[in-house]
CSV table of C-alpha atoms in Angstrom, one decimal:
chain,number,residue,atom,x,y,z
A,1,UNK,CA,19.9,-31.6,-25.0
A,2,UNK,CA,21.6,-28.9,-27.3
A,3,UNK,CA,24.4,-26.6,-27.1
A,4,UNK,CA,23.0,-24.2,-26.3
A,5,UNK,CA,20.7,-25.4,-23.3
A,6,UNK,CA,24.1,-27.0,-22.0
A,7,UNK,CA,25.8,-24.2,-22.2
A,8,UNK,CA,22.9,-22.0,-19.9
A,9,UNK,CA,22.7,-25.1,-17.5
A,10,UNK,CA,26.8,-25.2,-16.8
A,11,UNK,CA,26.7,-21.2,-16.9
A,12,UNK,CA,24.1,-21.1,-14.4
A,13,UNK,CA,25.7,-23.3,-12.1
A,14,UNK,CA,28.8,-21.1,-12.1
A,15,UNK,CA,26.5,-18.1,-11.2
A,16,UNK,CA,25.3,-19.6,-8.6
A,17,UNK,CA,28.2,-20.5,-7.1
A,18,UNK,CA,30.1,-17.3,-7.4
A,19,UNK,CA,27.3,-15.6,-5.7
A,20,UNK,CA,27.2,-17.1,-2.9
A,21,UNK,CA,25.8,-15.1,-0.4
A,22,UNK,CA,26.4,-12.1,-2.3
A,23,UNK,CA,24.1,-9.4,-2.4
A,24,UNK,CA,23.1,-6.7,-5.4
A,25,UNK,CA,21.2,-4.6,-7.9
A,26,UNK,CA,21.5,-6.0,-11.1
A,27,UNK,CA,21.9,-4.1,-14.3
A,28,UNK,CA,18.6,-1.9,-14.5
A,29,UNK,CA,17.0,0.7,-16.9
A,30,UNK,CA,15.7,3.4,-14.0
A,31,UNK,CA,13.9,0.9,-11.4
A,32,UNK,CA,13.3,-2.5,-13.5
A,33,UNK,CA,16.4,-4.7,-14.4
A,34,UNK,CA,17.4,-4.9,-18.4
A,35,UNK,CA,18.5,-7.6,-19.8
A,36,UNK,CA,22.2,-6.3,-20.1
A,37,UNK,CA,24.8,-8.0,-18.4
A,38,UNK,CA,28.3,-6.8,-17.7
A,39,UNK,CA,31.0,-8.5,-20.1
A,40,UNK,CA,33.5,-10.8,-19.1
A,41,UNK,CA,36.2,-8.9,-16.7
A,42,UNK,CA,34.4,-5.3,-16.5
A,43,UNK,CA,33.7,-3.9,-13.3
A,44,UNK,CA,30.6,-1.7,-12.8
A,45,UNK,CA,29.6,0.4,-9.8
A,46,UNK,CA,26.8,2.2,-9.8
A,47,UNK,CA,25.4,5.2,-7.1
A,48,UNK,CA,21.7,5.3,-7.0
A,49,UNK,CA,20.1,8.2,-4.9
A,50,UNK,CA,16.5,8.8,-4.5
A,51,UNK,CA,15.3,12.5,-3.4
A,52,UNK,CA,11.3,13.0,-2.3
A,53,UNK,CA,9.8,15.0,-5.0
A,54,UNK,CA,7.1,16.4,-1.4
A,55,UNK,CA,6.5,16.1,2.4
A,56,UNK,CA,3.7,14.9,3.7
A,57,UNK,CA,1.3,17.9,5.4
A,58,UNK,CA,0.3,17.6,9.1
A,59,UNK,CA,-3.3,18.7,10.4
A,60,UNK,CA,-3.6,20.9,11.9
A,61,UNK,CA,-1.9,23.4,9.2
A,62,UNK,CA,0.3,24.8,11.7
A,63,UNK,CA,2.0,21.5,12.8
A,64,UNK,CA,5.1,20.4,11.3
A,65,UNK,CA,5.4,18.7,8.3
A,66,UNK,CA,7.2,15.8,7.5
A,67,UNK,CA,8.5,13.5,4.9
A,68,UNK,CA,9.7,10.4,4.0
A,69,UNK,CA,13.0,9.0,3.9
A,70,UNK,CA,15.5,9.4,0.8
A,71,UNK,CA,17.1,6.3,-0.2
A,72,UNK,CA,20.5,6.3,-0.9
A,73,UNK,CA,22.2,2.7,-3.1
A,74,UNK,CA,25.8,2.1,-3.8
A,75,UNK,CA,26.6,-1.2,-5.1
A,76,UNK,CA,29.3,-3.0,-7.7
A,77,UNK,CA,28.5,-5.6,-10.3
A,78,UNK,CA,30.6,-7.5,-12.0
A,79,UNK,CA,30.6,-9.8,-15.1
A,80,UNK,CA,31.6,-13.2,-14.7
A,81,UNK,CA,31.5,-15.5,-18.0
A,82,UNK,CA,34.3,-15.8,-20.7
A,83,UNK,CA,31.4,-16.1,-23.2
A,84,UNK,CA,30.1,-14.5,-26.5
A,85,UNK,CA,26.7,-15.8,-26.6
A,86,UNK,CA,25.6,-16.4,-23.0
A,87,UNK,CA,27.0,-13.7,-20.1
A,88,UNK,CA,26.3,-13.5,-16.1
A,89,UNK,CA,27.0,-11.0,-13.9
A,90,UNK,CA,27.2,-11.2,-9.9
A,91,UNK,CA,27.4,-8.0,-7.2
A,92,UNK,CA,26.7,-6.6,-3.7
A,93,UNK,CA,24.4,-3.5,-2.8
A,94,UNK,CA,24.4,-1.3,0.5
A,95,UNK,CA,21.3,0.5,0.5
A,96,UNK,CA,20.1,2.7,2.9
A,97,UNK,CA,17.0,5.3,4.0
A,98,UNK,CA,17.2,6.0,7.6
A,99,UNK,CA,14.3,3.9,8.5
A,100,UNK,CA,13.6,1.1,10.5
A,101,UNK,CA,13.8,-2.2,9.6
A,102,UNK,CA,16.2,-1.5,6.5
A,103,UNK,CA,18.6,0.4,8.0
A,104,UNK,CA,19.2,-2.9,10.2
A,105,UNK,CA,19.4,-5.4,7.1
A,106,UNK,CA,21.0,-2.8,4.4
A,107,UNK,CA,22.9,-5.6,2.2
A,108,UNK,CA,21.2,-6.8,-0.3
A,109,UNK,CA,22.0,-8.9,-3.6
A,110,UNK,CA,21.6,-10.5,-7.1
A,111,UNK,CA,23.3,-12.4,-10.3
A,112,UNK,CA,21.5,-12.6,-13.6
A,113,UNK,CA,22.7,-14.9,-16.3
A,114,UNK,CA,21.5,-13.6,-20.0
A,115,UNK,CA,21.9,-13.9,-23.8
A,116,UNK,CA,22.1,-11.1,-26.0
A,117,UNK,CA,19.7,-10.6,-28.9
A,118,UNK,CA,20.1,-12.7,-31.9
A,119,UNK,CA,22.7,-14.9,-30.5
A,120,UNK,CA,20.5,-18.1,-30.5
A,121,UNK,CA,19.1,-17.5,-33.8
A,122,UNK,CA,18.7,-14.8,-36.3
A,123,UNK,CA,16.4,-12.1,-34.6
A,124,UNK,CA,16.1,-13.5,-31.7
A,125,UNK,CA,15.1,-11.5,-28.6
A,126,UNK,CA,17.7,-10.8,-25.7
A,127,UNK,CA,16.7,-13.0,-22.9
A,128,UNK,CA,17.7,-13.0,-19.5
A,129,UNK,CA,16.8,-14.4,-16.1
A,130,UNK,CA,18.3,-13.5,-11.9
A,131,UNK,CA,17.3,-12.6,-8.7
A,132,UNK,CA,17.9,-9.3,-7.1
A,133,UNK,CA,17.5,-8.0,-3.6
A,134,UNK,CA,18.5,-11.6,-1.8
A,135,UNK,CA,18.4,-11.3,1.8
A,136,UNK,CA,16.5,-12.6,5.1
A,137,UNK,CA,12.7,-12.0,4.2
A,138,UNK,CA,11.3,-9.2,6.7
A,139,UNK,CA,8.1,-7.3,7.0
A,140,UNK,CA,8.1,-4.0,4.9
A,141,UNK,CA,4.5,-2.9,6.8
A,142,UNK,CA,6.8,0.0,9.1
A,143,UNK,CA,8.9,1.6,6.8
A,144,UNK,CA,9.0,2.9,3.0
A,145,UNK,CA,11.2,1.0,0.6
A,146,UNK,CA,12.3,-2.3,2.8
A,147,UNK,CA,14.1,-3.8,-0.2
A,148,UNK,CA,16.4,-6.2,1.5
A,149,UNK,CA,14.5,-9.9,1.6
A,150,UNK,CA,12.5,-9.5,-1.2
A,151,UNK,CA,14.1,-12.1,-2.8
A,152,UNK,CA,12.7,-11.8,-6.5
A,153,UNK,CA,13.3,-13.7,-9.5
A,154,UNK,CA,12.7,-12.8,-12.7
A,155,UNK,CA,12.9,-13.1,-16.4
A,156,UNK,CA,13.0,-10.9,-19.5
A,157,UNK,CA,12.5,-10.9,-23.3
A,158,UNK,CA,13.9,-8.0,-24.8
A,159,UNK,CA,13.8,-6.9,-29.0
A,160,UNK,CA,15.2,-3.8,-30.2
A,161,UNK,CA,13.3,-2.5,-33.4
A,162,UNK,CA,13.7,0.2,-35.8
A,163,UNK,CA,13.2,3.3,-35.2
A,164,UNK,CA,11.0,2.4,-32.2
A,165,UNK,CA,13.8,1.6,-29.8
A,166,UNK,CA,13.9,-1.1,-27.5
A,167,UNK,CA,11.4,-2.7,-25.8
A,168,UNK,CA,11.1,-5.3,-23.0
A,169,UNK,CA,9.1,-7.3,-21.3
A,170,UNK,CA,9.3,-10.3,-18.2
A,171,UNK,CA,7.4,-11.3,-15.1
A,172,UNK,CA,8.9,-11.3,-11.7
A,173,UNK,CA,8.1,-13.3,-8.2
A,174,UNK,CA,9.5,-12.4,-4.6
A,175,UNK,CA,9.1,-13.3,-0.7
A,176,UNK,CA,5.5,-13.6,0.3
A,177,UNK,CA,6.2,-12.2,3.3
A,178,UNK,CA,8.1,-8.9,2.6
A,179,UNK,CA,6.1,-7.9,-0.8
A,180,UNK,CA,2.6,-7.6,0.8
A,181,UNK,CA,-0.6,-5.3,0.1
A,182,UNK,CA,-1.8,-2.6,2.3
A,183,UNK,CA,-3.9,-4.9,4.0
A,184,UNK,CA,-0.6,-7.0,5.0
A,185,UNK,CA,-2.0,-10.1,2.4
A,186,UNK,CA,1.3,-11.4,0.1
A,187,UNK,CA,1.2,-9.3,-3.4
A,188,UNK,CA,4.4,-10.5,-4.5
A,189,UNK,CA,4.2,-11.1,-8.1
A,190,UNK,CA,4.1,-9.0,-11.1
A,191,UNK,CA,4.6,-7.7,-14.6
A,192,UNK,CA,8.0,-5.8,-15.6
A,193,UNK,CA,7.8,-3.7,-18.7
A,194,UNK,CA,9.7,-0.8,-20.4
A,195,UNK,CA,11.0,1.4,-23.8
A,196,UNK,CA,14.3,2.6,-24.0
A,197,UNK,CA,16.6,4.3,-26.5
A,198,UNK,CA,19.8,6.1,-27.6
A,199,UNK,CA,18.6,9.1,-29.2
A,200,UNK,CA,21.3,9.4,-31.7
A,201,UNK,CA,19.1,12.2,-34.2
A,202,UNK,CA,20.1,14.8,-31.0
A,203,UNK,CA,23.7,12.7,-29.6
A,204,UNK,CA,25.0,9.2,-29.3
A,205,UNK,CA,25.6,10.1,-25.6
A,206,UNK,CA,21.9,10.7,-25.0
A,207,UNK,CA,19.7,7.8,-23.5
A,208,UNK,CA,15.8,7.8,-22.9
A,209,UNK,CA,13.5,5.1,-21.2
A,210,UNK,CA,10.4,4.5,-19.4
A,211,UNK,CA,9.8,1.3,-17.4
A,212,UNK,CA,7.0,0.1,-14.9
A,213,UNK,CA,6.6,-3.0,-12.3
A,214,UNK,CA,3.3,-3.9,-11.9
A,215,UNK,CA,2.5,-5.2,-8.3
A,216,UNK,CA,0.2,-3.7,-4.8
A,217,UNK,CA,3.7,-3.8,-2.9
A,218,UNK,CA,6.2,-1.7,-2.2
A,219,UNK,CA,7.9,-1.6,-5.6
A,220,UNK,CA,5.2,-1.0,-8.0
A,221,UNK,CA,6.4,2.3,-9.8
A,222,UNK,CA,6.0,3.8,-13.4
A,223,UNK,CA,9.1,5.2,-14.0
A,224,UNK,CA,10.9,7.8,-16.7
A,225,UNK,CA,14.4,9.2,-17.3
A,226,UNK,CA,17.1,10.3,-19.4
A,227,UNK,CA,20.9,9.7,-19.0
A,228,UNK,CA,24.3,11.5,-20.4
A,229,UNK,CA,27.5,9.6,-21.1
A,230,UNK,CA,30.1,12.3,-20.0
A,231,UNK,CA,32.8,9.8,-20.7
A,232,UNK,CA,33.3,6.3,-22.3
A,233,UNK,CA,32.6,4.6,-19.1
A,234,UNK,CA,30.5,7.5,-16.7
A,235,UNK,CA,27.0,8.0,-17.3
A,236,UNK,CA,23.9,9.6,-15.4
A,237,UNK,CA,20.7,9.0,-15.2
A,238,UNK,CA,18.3,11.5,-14.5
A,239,UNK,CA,14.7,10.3,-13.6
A,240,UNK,CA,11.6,10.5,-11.7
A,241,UNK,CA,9.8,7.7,-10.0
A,242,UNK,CA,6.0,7.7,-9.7
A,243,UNK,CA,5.0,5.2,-6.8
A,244,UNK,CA,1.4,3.4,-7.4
A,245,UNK,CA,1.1,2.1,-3.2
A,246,UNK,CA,2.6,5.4,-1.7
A,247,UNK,CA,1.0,4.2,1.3
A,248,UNK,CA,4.1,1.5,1.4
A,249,UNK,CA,6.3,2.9,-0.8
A,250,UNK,CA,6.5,6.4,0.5
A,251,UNK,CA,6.1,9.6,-1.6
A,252,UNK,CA,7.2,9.8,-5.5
A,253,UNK,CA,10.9,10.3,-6.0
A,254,UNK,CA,13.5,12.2,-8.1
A,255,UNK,CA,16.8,10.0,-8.9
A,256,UNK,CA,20.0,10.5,-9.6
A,257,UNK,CA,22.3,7.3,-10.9
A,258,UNK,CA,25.6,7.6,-11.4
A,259,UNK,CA,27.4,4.8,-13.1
A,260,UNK,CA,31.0,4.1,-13.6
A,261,UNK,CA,32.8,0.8,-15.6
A,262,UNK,CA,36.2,-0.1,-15.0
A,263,UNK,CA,38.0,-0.9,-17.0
């Protein structure tokens, strides 16, 4: 066994055990995680808030409408590892949305464990693998956006290239019982994919990406945004969620995610 395979063995085991049974969003680009990882000692909290873009009409025309919940996510994530070359990060979510069954199970929780690109070898991609949203599996078939249980794990290779930006791409597997189809059957697997960028030809403080989960469950989305840095350590991202099972999911979505690191 190399070094290196040692050294992601022993920091995995650490990750584990910090985590416990905590729960949490891991470092994302708009909906999909990234593989970035929080350094060593920094401190990251992040305040996620998802507005419906439209109601849902009511026949006849003159009953009332209605729509769907917004979601609203405040979690913190911290990095764990004293290492260069291979970082882990561990957190705790509270997410709400008003609804039934998620408002009864709103904790929810990851670590991801991850390499930066070309720390293994000379252009190699950023890799990274974790499990987000850990929590007793439920049924998401009465209620938009059930996020706690789904219990997936994933992994993602990620290059950045000149000029082009960054790109990403990983594959991602949850409970069969709270990622289902709209005929209730388990869809809980899928592709995660996205682009992103700092767009330093308008600012350094300007950041661009588009990202998409594949998957007939509630969290298949094609998602874009932008985000400011207004300081060293506060940024927001401004995006707009496109839903591909709005039948589960609920109506598209505009977001707004503040993030703050400490130190």
């Amino acid at each position: 066994m190399n070094k290196v395979a040692k050294i992601l063995i022993q920091a995995m085991t650490l990750t584990i055990a910090a985590a416990g049974v905590a729960m949490a969003t891991p470092s994302t680009q708009i909906w999909i995680p990234s593989t970035d990882v929080q350094g060593y000692g920094t401190f990251h909290l992040g305040i996620d808030n998802y507005f419906r873009a439209s109601g849902v009409a009511k026949s006849p025309p003159s009953a009332t409408a209605t729509r769907d919940a917004n979601v609203m996510d405040i979690g913190p994530v911290a990095g764990i590892l004293p290492f260069e070359k291979v970082q882990a990060e561990v957190g705790f979510d509270y997410l709400v949305n008003a609804n039934d069954p998620n408002d009864n199970h709103p904790w929810s929780g990851n670590f991801k464990i991850g390499t930066p690109e070309d720390s293994i070898f000379k252009f190699s991609p950023a890799f990274a693998v974790g499990m987000y949203n850990i929590g007793p599996s439920q049924s998401t078939s009465n209620a938009p956006l059930v996020t706690s249980g789904q219990n997936i794990v994933y992994g993602l290779l990620a290059r950045t290239l000149p000029v082009v930006g960054r790109l990403s791409a990983g594959y991602y597997r949850g409970s069969e019982r709270a990622l289902i189809n709209t005929s209730g059957h388990a869809a809980n697997d899928g592709a995660l994919l996205s682009w992103d960028r700092t767009m330093t030809e308008i600012s350094d403080k300007l950041w661009m990406a588009v990202d998409y989960q594949s998957g007939n469950n509630v969290d298949g989305a094609v998602n874009f945004g932008a985000s400011w840095k207004f300081a060293k350590n506060i940024s927001v991202i401004f995006g707009y969620d496109v839903y591909t099972k709005k039948s589960l999911a609920g109506n598209n979505t505009f977001t707004t995610q503040l993030d703050i690191d400490f130190p």
